Each structure stands twice: as C-alpha cells, then as structure tokens.
Coordinates of N, CA and C in Angstrom, one line a residue:
X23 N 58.5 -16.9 -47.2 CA 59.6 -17.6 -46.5 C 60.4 -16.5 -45.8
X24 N 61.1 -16.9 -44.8 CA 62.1 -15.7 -43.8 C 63.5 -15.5 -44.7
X25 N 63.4 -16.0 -45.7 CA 64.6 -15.4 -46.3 C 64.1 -14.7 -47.4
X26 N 63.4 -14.6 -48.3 CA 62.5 -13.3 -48.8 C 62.2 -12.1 -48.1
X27 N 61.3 -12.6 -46.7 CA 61.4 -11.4 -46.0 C 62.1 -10.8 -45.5
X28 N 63.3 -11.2 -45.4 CA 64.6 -10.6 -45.2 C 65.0 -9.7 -46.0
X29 N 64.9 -10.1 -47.2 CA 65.4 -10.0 -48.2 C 64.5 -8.5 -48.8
X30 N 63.0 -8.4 -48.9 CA 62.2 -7.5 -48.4 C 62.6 -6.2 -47.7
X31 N 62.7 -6.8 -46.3 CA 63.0 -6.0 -45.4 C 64.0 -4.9 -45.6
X32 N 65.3 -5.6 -46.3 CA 66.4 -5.2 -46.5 C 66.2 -3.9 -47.8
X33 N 65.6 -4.3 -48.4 CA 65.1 -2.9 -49.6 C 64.7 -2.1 -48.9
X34 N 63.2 -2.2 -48.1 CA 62.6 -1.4 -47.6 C 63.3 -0.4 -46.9
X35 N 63.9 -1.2 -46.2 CA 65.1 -0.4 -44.5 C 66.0 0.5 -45.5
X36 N 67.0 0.2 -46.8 CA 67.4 1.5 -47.4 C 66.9 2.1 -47.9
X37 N 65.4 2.1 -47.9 CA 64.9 3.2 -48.2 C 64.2 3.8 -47.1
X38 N 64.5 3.7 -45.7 CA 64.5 4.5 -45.2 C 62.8 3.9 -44.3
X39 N 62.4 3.2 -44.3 CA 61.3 2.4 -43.8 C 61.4 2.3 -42.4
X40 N 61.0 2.4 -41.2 CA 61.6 2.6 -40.0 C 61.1 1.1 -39.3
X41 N 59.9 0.9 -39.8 CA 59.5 -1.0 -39.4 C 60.1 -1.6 -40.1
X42 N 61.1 -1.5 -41.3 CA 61.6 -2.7 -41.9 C 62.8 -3.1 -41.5
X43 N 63.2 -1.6 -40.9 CA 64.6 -1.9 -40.3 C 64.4 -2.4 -39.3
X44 N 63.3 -1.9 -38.1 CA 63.1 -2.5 -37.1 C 63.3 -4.3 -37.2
X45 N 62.3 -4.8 -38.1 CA 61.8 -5.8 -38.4 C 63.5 -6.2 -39.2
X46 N 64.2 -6.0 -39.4 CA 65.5 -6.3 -40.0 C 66.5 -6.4 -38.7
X47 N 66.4 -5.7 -38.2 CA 67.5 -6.0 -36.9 C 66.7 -7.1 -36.1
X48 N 65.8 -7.4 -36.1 CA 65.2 -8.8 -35.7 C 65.4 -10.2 -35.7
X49 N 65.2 -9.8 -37.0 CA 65.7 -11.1 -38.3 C 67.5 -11.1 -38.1
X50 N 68.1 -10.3 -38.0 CA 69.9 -10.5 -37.7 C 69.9 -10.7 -36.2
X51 N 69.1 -10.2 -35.5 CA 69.5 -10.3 -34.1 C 69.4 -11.6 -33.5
X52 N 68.0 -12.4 -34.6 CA 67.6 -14.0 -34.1 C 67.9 -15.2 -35.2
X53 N 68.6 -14.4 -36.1 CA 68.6 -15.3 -37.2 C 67.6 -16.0 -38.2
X54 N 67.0 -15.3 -38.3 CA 65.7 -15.4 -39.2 C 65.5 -15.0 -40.4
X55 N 65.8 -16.1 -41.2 CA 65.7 -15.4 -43.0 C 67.7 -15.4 -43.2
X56 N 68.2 -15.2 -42.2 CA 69.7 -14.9 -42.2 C 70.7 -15.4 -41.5
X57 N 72.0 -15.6 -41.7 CA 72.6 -15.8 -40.8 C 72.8 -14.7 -39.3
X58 N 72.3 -15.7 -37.9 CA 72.7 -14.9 -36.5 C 73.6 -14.0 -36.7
X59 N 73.4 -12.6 -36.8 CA 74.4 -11.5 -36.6 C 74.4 -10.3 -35.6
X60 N 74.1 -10.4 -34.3 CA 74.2 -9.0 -33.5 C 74.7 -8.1 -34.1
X61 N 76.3 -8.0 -34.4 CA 76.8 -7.3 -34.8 C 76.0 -6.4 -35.5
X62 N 75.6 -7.0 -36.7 CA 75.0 -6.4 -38.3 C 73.4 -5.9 -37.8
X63 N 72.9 -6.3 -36.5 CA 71.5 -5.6 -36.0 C 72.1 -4.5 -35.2
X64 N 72.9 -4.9 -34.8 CA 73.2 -3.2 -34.0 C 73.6 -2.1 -34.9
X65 N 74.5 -2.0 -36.1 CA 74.8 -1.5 -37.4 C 73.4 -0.7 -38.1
X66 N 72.5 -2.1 -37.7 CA 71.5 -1.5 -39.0 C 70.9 -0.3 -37.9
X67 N 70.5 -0.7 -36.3 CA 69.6 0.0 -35.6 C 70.4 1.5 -35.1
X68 N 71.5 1.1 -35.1 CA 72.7 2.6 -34.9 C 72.5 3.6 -36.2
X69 N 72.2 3.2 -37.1 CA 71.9 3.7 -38.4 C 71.0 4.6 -38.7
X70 N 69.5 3.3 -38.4 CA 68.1 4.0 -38.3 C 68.4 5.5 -37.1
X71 N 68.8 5.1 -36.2 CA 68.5 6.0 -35.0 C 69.4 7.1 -35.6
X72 N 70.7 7.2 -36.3 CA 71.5 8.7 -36.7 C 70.7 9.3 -38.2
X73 N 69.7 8.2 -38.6 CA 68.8 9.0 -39.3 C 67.7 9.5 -38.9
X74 N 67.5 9.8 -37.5 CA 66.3 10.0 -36.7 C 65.4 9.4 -36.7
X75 N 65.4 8.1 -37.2 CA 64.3 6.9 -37.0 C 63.5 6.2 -35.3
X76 N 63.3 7.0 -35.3 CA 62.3 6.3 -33.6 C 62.7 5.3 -33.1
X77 N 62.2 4.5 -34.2 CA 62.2 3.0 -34.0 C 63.6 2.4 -33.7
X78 N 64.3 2.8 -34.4 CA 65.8 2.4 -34.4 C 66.4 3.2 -33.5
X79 N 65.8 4.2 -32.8 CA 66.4 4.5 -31.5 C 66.2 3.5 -30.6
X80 N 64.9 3.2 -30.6 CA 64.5 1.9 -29.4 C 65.1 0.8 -29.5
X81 N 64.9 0.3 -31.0 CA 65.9 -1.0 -30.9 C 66.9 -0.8 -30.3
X82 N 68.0 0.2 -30.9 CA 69.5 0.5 -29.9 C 69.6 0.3 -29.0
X83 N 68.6 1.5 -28.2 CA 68.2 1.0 -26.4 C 68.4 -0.5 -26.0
X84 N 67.4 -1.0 -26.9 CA 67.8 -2.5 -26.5 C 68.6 -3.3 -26.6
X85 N 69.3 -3.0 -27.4 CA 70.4 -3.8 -27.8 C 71.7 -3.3 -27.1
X86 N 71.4 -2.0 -26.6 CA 72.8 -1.6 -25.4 C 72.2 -2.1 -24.5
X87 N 70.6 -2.1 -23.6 CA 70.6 -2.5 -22.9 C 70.9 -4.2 -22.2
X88 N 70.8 -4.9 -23.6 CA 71.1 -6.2 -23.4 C 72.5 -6.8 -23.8
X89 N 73.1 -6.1 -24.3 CA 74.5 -6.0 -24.6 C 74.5 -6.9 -25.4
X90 N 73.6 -6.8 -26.8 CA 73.6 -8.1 -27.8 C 74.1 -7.0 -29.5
X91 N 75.1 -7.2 -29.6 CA 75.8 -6.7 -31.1 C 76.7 -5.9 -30.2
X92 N 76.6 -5.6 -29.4 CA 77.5 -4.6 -29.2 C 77.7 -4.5 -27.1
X93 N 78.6 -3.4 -26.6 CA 78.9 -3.6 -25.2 C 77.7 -3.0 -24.7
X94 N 77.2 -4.0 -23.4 CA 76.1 -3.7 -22.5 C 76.9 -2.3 -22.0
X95 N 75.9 -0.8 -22.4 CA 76.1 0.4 -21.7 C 74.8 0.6 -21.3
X96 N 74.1 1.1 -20.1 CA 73.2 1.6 -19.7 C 72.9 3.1 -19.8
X97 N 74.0 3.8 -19.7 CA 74.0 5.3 -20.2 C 73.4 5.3 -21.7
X98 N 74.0 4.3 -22.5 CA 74.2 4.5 -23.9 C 72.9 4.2 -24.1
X99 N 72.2 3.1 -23.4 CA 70.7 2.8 -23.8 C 69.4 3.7 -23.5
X100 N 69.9 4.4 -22.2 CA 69.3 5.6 -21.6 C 68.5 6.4 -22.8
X101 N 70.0 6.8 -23.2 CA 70.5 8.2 -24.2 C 69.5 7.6 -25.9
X102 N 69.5 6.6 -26.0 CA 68.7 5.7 -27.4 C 67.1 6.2 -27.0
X103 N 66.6 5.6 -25.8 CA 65.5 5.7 -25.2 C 64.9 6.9 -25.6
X104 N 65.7 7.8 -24.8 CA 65.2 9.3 -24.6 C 64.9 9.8 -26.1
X105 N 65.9 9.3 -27.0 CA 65.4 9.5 -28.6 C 64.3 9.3 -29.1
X106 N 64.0 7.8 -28.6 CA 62.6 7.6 -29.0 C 62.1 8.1 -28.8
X107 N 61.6 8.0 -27.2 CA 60.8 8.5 -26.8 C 60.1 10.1 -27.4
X108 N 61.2 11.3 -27.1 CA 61.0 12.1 -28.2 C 61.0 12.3 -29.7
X109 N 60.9 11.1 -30.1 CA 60.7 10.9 -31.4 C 59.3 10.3 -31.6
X110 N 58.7 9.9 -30.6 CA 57.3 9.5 -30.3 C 57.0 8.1 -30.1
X111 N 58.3 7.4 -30.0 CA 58.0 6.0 -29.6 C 58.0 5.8 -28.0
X112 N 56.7 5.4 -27.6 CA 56.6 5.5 -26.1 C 56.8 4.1 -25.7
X113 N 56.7 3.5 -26.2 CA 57.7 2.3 -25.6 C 59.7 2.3 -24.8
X114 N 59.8 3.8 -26.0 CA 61.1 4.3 -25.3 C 60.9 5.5 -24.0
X115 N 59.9 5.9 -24.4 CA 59.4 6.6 -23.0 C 59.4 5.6 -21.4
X116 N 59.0 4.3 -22.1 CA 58.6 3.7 -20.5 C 60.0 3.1 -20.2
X117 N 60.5 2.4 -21.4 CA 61.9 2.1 -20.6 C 63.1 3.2 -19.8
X118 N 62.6 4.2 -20.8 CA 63.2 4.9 -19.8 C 62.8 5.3 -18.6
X119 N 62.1 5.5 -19.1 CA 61.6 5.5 -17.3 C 61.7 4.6 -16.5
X120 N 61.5 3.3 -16.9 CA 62.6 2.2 -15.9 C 63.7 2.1 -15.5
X121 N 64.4 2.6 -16.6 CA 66.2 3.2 -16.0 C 66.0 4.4 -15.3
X122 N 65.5 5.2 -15.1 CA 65.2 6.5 -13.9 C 65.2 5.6 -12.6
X123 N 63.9 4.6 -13.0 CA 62.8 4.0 -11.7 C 64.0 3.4 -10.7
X124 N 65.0 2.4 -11.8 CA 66.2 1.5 -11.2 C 67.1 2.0 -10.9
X125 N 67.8 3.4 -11.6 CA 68.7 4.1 -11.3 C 70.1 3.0 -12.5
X126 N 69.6 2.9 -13.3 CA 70.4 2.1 -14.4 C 70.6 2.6 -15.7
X127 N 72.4 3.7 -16.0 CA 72.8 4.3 -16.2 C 72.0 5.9 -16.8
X128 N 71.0 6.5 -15.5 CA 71.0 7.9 -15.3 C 71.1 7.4 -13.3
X129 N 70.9 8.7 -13.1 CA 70.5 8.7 -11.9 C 69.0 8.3 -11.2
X130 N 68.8 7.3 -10.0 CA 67.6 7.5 -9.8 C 66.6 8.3 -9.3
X131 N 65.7 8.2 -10.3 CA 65.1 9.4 -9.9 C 63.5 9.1 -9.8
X132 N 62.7 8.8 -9.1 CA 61.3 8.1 -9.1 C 60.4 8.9 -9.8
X133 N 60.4 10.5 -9.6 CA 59.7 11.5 -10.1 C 59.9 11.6 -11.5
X134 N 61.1 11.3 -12.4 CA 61.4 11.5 -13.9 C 60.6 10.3 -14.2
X135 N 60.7 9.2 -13.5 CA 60.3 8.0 -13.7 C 58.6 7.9 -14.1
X136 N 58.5 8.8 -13.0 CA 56.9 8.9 -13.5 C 56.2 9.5 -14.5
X137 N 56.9 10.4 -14.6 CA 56.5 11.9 -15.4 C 56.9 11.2 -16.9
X138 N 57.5 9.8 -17.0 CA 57.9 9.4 -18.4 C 56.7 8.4 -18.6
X139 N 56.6 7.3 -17.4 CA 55.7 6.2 -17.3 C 53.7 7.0 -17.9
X140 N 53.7 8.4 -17.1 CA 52.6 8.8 -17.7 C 52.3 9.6 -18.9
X141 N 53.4 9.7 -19.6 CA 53.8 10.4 -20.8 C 53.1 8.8 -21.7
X142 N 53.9 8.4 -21.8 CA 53.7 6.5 -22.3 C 52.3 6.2 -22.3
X143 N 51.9 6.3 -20.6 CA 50.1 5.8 -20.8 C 49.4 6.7 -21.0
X144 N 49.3 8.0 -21.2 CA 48.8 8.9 -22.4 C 48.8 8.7 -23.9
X145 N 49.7 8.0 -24.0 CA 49.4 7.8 -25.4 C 49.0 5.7 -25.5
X146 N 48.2 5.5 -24.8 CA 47.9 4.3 -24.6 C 48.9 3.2 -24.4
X147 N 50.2 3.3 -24.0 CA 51.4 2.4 -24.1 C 51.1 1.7 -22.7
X148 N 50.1 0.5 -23.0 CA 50.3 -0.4 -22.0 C 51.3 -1.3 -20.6
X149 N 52.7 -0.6 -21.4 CA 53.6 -0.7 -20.2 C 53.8 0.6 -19.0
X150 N 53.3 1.6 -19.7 CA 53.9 2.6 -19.1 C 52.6 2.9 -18.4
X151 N 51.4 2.5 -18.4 CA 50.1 2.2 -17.7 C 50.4 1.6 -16.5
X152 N 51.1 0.2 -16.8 CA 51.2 -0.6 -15.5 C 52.0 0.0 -14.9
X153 N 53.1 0.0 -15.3 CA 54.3 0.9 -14.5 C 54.3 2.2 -13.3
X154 N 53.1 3.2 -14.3 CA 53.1 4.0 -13.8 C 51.7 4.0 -12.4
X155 N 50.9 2.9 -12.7 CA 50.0 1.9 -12.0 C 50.6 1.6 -10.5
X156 N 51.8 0.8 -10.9 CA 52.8 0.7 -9.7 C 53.5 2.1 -8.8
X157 N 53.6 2.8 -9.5 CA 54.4 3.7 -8.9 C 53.0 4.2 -8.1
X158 N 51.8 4.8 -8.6 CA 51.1 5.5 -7.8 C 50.3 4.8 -6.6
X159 N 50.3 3.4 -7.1 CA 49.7 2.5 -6.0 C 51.0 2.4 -4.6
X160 N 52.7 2.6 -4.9 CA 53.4 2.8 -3.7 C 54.0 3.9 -3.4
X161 N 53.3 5.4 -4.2 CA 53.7 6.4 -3.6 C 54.9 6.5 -3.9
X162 N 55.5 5.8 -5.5 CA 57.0 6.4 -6.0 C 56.9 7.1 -6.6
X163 N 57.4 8.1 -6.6 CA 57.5 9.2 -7.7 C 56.2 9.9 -7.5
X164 N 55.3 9.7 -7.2 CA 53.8 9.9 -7.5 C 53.0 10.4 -6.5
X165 N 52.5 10.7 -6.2 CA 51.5 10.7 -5.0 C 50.6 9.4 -4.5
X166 N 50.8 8.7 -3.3 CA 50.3 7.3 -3.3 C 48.6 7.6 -3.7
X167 N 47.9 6.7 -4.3 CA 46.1 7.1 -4.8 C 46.1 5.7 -5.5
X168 N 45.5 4.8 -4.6 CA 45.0 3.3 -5.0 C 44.0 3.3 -6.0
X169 N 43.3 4.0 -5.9 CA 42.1 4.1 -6.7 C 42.6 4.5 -7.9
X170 N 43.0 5.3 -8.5 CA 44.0 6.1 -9.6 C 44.9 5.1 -9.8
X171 N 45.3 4.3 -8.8 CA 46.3 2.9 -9.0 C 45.3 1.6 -10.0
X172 N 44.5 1.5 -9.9 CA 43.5 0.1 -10.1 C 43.2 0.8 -11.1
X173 N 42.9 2.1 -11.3 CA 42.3 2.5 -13.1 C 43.4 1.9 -13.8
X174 N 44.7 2.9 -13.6 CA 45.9 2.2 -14.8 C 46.4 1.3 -14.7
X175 N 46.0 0.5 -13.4 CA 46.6 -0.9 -14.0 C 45.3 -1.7 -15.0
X176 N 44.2 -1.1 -14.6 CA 43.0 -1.5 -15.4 C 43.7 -1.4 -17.0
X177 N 43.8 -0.5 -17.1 CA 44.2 0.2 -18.8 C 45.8 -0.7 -19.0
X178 N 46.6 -0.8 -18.4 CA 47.8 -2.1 -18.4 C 47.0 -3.2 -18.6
X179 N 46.1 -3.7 -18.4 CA 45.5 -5.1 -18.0 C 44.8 -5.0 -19.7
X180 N 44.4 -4.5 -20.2 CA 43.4 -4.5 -21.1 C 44.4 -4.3 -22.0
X181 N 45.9 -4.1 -22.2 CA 46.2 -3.4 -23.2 C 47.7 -4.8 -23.0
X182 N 47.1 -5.7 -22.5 CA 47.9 -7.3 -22.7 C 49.1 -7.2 -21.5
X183 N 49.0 -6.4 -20.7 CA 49.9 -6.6 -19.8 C 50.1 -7.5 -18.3
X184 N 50.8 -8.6 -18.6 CA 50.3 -9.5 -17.5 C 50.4 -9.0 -16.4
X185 N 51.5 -8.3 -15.8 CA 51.6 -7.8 -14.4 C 50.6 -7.0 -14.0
X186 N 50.4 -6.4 -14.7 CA 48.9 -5.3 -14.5 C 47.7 -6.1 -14.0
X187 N 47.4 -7.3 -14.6 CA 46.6 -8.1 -13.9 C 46.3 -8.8 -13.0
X188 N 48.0 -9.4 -13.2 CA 48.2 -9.9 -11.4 C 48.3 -9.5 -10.8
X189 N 48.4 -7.5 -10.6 CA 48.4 -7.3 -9.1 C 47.2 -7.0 -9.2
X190 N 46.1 -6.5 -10.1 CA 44.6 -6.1 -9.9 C 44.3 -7.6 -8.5
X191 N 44.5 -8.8 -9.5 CA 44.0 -9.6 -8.5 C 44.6 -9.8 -7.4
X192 N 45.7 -9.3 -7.0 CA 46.2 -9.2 -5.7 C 45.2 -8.2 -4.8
X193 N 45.0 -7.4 -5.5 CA 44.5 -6.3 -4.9 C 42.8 -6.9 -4.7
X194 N 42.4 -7.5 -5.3 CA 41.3 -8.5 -5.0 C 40.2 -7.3 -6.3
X195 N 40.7 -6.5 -6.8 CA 40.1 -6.1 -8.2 C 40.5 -6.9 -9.3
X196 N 39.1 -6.8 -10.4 CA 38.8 -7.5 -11.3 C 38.9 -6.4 -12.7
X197 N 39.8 -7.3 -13.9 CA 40.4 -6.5 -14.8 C 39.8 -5.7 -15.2

C-alpha cells in the first residue's frame, strides 16, 4: 500500500538511499502514501543534493524549475542540473542543456547545449538523443548533418521518446 511505501521510503532516504528519497519527494510532491506536501519534497530533495546525492540534485532542478515546494528560479535549477549531471545523472545533463538551448536562467548558448545533449546520449539518455538529434538536424549548436540527425533521433525513438519519432516520420524515416 502507498502509505507503507512511504513509510519504506522514508527509512531508506535516512539512510542515505538516493532512489528512496527520489521516490519520497514523489510521494510528498503528489501525495501518495502521504499528505500533498511540496514544501516537505523540496526539503527532502535540497537535502539529498547537500549530501551529494545526484538524484536529489535533479529532483531540485525540478522542483525550482517548476516552482512546486518552493520559488520558481531558473538559475537555481540550472545550478541543481549541472550537479547531477556531474554527479552522473544525465537526465540532469539534458535539462540542462535545455536551459542553455532556451537561454532559461544561464545564458543562451546552443554550443553548451549541445556538448551537454551529447554528453546525455553517450550514456544512452534517450532525451538528450532526441534533443541533440534536433540540434544537428538544424544546425544549432552543432554542425547541420541530417543523416547523423536520423541516427539519434533513431536511438531517441528506441529509447521511448515520442518526439524523436515524430519527427523521424516527418522526415519520411522509419524508427
């Protein structure tokens, strides 16, 4: 039941578990197992991340980025990102690189954007495949190369990424 696993989760995360807390700021952030508390998910993910937890850097990211427990800052979510990411969560690699790509709290910069998006699909992170898919198929950040475009969105497409598919088939390639 979601209030055991809460309940679970909650052991695991003080001791230091980096999916439990992930999986705990979840559960508070949607109310699951618990009473709805942003608040108390930004707390736990502020926490994981000043214990160098990856994961709880990325949550933060998202949770500044969406301004849920706490004030929407873009710098602030940047700065979470870049943690993960060097912490090896490449899911914080690609978002950041979407705040490069958008220019949403660093500076825009399409080249950083890329150099993170292919950091990401190096390590198989099917967002940062498509992403970086996009960039090379319009020559942002990247050198324009369609063909090198249709591989990684190929590897986005395979790796559950819807957009990666839909533009394959725009492009009149098959996943």
């Amino acid at each position: 039941d979601d209030k055991r696993a809460a309940e679970l989760c909650t052991e695991a995360c003080d001791g230091y578990l980096d999916i439990a807390c992930s999986k705990l700021v979840a559960f508070y952030a949607n109310g699951i197992g618990v009473p709805k508390d942003q608040k108390k998910a930004f707390e736990i993910a502020d926490q994981a991340c000043r214990e160098d937890e990856a994961l709880g850097c990325y949550d933060e990211g998202m949770l500044y980025q969406q301004g849920h427990g706490v004030e929407l800052d873009m710098k602030r979510a940047a700065e979470a990102f870049d943690q993960a990411c060097k912490g090896g969560r490449m899911e914080g690699c690609t978002e950041l690189g979407t705040q490069y790509a958008l220019g949403q709290g660093v500076a825009r910069d399409a080249k950083r954007a890329a150099e993170l998006f292919d950091t990401a699909c190096t390590a198989d992170d099917a967002g940062g495949c498509t992403l970086l898919g996009l960039a090379t198929l319009h020559g942002d950040g990247v050198s324009a190369d369609r063909g090198r475009a249709v591989e990684l969105l190929k590897k986005g497409c395979k790796g559950g990424e819807h957009q990666a598919c839909e533009t394959l088939s725009s492009l009149g390639e098959s996943p």
